[in-house]
Short mmCIF file of C-alpha atoms in Angstrom, two decimals:
data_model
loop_
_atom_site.label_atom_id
_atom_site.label_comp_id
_atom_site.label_asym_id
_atom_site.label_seq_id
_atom_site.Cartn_x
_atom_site.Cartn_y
_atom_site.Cartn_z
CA UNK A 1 16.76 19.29 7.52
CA UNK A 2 12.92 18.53 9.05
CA UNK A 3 14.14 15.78 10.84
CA UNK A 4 17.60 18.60 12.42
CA UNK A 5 14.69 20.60 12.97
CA UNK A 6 12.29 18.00 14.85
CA UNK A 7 15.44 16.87 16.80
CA UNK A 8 16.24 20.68 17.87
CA UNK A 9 12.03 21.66 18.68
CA UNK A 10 12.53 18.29 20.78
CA UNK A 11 15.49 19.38 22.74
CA UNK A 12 13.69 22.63 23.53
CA UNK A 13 10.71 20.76 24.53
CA UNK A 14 12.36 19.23 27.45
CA UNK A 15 13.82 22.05 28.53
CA UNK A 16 10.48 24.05 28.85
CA UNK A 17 9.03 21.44 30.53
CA UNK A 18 11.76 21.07 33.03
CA UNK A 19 11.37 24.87 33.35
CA UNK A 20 7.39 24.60 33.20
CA UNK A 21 7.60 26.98 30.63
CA UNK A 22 3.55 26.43 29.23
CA UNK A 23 3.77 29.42 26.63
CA UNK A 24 7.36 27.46 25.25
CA UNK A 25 6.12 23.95 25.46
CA UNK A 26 2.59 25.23 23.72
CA UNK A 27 5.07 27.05 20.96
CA UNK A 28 7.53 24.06 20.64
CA UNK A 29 4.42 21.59 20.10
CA UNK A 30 2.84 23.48 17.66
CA UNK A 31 6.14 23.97 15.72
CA UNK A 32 7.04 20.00 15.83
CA UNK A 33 3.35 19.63 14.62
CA UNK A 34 3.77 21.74 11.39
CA UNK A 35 6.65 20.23 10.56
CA UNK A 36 4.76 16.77 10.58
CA UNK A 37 1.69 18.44 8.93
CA UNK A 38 4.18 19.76 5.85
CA UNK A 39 5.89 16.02 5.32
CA UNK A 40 2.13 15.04 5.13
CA UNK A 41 2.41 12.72 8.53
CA UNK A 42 -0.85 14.34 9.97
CA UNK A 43 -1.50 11.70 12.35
CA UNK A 44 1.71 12.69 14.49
CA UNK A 45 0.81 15.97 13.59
CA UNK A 46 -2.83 15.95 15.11
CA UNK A 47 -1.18 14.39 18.67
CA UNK A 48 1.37 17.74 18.90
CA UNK A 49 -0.99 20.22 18.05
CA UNK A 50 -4.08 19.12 20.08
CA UNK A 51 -1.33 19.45 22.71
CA UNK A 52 -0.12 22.89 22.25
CA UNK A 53 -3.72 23.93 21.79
CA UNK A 54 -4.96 22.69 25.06
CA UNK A 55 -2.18 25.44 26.21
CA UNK A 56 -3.03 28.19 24.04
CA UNK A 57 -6.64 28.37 24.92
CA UNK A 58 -6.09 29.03 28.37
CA UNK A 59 -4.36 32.38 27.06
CA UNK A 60 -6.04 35.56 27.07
CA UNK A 61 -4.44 36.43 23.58
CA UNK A 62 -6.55 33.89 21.15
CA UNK A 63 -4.48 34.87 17.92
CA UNK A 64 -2.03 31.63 18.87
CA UNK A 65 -4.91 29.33 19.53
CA UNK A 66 -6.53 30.54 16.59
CA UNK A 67 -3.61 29.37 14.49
CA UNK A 68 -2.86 25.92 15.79
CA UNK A 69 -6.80 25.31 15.10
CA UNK A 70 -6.59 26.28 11.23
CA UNK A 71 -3.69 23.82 11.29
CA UNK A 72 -5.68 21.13 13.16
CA UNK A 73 -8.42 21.75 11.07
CA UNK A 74 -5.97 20.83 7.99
CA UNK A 75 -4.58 18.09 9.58
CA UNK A 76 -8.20 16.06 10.25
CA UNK A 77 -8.99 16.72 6.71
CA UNK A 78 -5.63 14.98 5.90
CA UNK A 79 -6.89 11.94 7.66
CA UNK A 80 -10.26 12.09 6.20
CA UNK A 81 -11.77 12.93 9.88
CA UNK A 82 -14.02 15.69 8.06
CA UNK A 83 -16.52 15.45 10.88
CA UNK A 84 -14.09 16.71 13.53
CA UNK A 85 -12.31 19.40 11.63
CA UNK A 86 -15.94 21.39 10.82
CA UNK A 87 -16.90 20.78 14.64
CA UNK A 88 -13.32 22.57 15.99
CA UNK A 89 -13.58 24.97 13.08
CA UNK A 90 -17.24 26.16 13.11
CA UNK A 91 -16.88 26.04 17.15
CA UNK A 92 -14.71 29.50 16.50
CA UNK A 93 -15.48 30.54 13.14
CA UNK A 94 -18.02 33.54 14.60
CA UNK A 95 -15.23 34.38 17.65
CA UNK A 96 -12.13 34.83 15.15
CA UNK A 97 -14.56 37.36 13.64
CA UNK A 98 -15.76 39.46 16.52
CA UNK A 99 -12.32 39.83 17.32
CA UNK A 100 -10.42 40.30 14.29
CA UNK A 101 -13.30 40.98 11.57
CA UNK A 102 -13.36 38.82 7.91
CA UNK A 103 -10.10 40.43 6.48
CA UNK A 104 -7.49 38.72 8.22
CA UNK A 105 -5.50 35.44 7.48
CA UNK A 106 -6.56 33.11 9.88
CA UNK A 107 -9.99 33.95 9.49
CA UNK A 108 -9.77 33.43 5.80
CA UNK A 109 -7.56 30.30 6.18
CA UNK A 110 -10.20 28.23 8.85
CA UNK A 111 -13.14 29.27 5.94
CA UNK A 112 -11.13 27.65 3.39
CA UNK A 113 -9.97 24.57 4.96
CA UNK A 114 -13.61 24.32 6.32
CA UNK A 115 -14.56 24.51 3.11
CA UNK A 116 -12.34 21.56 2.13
CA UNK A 117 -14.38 19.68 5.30
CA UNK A 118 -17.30 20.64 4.04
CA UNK A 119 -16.25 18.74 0.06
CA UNK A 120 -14.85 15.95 1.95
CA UNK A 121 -18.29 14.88 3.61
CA UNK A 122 -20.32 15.73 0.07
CA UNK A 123 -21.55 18.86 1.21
CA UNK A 124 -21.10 20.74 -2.27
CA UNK A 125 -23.57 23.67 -1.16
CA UNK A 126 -21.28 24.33 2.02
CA UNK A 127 -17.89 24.31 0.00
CA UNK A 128 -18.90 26.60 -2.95
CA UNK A 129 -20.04 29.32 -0.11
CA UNK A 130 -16.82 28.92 2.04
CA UNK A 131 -15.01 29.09 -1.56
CA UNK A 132 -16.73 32.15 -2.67
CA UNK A 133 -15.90 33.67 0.67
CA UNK A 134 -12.51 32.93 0.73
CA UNK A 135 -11.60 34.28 -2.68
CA UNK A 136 -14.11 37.48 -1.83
CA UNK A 137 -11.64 38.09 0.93
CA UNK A 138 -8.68 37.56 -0.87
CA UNK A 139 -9.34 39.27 -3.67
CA UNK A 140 -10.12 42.50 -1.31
CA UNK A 141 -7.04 41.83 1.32
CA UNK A 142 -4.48 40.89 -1.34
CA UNK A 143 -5.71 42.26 -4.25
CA UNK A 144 -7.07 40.37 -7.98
CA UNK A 145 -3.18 40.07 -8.75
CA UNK A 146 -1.50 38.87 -6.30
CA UNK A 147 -0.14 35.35 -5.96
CA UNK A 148 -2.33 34.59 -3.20
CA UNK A 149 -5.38 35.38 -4.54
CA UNK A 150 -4.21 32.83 -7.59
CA UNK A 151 -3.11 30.36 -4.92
CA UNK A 152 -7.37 30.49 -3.54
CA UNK A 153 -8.69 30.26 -7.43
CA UNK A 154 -6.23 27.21 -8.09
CA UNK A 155 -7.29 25.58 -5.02
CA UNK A 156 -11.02 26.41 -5.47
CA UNK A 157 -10.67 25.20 -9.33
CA UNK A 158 -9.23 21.70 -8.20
CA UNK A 159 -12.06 20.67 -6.32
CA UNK A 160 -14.89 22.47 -8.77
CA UNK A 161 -13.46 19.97 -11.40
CA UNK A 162 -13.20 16.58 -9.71
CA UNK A 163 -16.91 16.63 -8.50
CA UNK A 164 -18.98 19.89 -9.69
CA UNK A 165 -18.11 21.92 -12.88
CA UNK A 166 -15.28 21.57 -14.93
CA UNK A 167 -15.74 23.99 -16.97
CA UNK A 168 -16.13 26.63 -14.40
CA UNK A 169 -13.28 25.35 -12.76
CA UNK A 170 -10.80 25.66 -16.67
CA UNK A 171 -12.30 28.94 -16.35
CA UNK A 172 -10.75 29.78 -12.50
CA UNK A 173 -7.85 27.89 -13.15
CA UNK A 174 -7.08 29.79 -16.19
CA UNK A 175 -7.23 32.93 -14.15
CA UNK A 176 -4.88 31.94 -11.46
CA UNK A 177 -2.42 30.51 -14.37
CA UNK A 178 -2.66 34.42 -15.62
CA UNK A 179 -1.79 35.50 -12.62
CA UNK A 180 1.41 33.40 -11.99
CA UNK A 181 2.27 34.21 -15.25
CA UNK A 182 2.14 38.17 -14.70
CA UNK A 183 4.05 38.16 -11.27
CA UNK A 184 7.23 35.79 -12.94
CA UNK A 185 6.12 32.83 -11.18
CA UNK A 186 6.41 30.13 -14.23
CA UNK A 187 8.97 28.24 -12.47
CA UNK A 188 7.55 28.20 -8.78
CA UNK A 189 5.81 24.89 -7.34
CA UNK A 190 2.35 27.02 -7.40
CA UNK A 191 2.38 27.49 -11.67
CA UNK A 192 3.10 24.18 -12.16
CA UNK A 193 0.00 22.84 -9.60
CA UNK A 194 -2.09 25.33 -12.04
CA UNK A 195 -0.65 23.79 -14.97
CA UNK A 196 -1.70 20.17 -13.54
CA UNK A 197 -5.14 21.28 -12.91
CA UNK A 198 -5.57 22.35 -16.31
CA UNK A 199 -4.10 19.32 -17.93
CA UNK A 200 -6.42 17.08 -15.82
CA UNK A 201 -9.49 19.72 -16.94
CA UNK A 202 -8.50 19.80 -20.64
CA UNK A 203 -8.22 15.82 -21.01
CA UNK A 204 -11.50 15.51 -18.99
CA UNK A 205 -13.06 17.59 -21.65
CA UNK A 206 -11.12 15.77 -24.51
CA UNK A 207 -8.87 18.55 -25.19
CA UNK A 208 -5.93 16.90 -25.98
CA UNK A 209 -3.73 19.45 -28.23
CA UNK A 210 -4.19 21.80 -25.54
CA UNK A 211 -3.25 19.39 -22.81
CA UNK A 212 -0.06 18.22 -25.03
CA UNK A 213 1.07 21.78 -24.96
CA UNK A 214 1.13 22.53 -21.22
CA UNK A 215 2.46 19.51 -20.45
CA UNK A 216 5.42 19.74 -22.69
CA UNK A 217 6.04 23.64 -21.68
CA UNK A 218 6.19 22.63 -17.84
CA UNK A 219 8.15 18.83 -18.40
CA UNK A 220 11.81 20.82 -18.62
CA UNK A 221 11.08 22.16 -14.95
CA UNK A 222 10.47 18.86 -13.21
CA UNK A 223 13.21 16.57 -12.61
CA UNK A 224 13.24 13.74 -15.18
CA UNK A 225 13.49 10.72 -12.35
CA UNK A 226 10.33 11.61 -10.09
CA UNK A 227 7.30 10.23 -10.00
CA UNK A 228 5.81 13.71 -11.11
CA UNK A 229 7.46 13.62 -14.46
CA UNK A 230 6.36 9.53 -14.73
CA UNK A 231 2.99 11.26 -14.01
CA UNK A 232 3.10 13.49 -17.00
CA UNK A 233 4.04 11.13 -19.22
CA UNK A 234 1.52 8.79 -18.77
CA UNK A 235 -0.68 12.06 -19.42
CA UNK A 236 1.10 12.97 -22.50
CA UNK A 237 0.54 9.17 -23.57
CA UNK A 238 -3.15 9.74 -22.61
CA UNK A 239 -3.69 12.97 -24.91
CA UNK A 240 -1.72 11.23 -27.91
CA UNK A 241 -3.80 8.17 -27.83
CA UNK A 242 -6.92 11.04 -27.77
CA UNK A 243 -5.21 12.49 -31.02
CA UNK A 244 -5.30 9.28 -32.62
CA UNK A 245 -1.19 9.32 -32.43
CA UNK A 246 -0.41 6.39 -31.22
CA UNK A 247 3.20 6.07 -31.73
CA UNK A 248 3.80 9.00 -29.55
CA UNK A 249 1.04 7.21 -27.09
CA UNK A 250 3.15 4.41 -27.01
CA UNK A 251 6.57 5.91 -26.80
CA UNK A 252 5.75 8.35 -23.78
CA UNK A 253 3.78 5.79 -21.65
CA UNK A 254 6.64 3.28 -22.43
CA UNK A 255 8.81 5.96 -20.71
CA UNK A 256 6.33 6.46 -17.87
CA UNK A 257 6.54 2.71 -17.49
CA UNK A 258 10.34 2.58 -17.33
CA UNK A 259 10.28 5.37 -14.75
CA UNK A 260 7.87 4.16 -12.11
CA UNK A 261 9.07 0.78 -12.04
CA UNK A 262 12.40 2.15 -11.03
CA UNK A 263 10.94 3.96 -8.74
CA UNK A 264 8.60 1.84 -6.93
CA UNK A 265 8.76 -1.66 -8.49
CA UNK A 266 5.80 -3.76 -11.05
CA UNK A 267 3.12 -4.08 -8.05
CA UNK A 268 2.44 -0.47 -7.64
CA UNK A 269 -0.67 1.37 -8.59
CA UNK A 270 1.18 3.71 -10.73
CA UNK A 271 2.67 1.52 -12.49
CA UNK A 272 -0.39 -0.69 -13.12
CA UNK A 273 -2.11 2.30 -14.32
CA UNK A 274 0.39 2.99 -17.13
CA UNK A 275 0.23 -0.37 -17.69
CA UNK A 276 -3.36 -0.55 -18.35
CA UNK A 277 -3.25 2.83 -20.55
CA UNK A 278 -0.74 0.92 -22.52
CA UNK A 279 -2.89 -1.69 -23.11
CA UNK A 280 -5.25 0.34 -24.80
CA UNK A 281 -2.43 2.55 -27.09
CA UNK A 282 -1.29 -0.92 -28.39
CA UNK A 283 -4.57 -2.59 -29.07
CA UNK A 284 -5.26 0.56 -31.37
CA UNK A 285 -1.14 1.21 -32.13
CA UNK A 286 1.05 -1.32 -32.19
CA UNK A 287 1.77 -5.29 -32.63
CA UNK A 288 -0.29 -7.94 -32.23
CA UNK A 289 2.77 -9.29 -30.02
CA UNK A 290 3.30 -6.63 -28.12
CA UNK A 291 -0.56 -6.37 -27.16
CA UNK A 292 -0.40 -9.51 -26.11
CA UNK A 293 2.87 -8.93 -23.64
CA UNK A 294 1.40 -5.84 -22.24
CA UNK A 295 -1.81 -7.81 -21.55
CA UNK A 296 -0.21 -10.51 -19.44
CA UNK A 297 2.59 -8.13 -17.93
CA UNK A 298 -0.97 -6.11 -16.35
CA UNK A 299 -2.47 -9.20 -15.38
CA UNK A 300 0.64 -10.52 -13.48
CA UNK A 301 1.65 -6.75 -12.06
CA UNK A 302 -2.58 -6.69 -10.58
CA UNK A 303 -1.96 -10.17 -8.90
CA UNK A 304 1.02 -9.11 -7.34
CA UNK A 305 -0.28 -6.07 -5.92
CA UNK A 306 -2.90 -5.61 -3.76
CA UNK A 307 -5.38 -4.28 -6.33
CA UNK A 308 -8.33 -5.90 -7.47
CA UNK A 309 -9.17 -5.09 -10.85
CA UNK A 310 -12.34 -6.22 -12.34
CA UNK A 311 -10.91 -6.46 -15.52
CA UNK A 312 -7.97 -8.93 -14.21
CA UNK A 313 -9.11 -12.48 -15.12
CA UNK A 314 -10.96 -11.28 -18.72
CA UNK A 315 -7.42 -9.71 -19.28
CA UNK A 316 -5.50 -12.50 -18.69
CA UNK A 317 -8.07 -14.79 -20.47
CA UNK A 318 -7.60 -12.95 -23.43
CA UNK A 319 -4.38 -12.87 -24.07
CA UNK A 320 -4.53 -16.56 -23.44
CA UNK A 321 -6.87 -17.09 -26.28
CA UNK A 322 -5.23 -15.43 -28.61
CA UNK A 323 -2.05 -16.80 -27.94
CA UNK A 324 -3.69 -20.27 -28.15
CA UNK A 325 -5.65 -19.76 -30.75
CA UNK A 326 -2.64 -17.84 -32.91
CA UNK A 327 0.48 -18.44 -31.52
CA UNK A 328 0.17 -22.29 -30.08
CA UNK A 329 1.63 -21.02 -26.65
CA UNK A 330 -0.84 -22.16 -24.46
CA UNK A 331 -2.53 -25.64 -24.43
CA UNK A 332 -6.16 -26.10 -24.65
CA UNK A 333 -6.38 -27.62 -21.06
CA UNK A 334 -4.96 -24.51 -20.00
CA UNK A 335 -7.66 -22.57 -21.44
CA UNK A 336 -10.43 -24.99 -20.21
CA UNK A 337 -8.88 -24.51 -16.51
CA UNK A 338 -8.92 -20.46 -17.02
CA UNK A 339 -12.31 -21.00 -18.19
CA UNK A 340 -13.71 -22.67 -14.92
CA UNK A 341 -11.99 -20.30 -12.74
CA UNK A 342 -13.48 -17.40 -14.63
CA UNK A 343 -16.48 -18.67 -14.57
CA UNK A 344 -16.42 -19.05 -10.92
CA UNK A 345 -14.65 -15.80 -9.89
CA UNK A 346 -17.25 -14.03 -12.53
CA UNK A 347 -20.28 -15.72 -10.61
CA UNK A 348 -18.73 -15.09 -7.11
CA UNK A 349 -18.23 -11.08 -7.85
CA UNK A 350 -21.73 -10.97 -9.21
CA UNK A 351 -23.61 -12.14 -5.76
CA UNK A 352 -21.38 -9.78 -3.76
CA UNK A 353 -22.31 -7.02 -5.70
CA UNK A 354 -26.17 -7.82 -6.18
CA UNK A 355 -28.30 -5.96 -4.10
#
């Protein structure tokens, strides 16, 4: 359907430029480039957009141009070009106010992704006001129980627990989870992002049992062959293995394992993840034999991707010990030639990382 719909904005494209239509060729960009923007493909979106607000600027009525820059501003944060979405955002932050005061959208919607600019570049101080800000307005626009206002404290609780409190941030997240729950919304896209958060705040803080339980009471919503429900899987696996249950570790992450190498094959990150948290839930859980399988499955999946772990060669070592030492497997010139190349890769990693 986004491609039907690129197609169709494209037709209409060419015939507003035929017609020199600026207002529809401004409109038709900036439609083509939110369509990019919601599949994620910011690059193309950044080249439509910058397009369409060349146009719109020239326009007496701002309220257009004002939109296509919160949507720029989104789209260089989605590349990582922080620098350039606070120069175009902060260059008409203080206009969008004159003109329409604090308490309207777009207004509200540049100060938050600002504030995301503002995270990206390390600026902590910057994001928490911007935050505060934007949940101050949406609290008083939308009111403290309305899905948007749980939308800001879900967003604002994400990036208070990767980097600055995550215990403030349960706390927010918490809140927003209330309010989805109040307004009916346990089965929208929105309450399950909340429920994520939390998961990833509770296991940060060891909080397994609590982790187990949201995971399980959101699992039946999310379709058993995406990557999402691989994802909470290996979680569940995770909080087990916290628990000290390891049979349930191991069962779940074998799962997760099953399900992302259908999905994207043994040399994907995903995958190798899993495969390292399996590692560890069968060194404490399960066979000697099956440690030993997991350890060289990792070590293979590692060299065939294009992740360098620094754990690769001492994984792969291991397992070869063990399975010359115990199992007569491997000959002993085999572990003499790991044992040079170790050596060598061990030395070689230490001078590049020497300061």
């Amino acid at each position: 359907l986004l491609t039907e719909a690129i197609k169709i904005e494209n037709e209409a494209l060419s015939i507003h430029s035929i017609n020199k239509y600026d207002f529809g060729i401004a409109t038709s960009h900036m439609h083509i480039g939110t369509i990019y923007s919601n599949q994620e493909q910011y690059s193309l979106a950044i080249k439509h957009l910058e397009k369409s607000a060349n146009i719109y600027e020239s326009y007496l009525d701002k309220g257009y141009y004002y939109m296509n820059i919160a949507s720029l501003i989104n789209c260089y944060n989605g590349i990582g070009n922080y620098s350039r979405a606070i120069i175009i955002g902060e260059s008409i932050l203080d206009d969008i106010k004159k003109l329409n005061g604090e308490n309207n959208p777009v207004y509200s919607t540049i100060l938050n992704n600002l504030g995301i600019s503002y995270f990206g570049i390390g600026n902590s101080d910057k994001f928490i006001q911007y935050s505060n800000k934007v949940l101050e307005l949406h609290e008083k626009i939308f009111g403290e129980k309305h899905f948007m206002y749980a939308i800001s404290l879900m967003n604002t609780a994400f990036m208070y627990g990767t980097h600055i409190n995550v215990k403030t941030a349960l706390e927010m997240n918490q809140k927003a989870i209330d309010i989805f729950r109040s307004n009916g919304m346990t089965e929208n896209a929105n309450y399950n992002l909340a429920i994520g958060n939390q998961v990833m705040f509770n296991i940060s803080l060891k909080r397994y049992k609590e982790s187990i339980i949201d995971i399980q009471s959101i699992l039946p919503q999310i379709d058993n062959h995406s990557s999402l429900y691989a994802y909470y899987l290996n979680k569940l696996s995770v909080c087990y293995n916290g628990i000290d249950d390891f049979d349930n570790a191991i069962r779940y992450n074998a799962e997760a394992l099953e399900l992302y190498k259908k999905l994207y094959g043994k040399d994907n990150v995903n995958y190798i993840i899993a495969l390292e948290q399996q590692t560890e839930n069968l060194l404490l859980g399960g066979s000697e034999e099956q440690f030993i399988k997991n350890l060289i499955e990792e070590s293979e999946s590692e060299k065939m991707s294009n992740i360098q772990s620094t754990n690769e060669e001492y994984e792969a070592g291991y397992a070869y010990y063990v399975l010359y030492d115990q199992k007569n497997q491997v000959t002993e010139t085999e572990v003499c030639d790991f044992e040079v190349h170790f050596t060598e890769s061990f030395l070689s990693t230490i001078e590049e990382s020497t300061d």
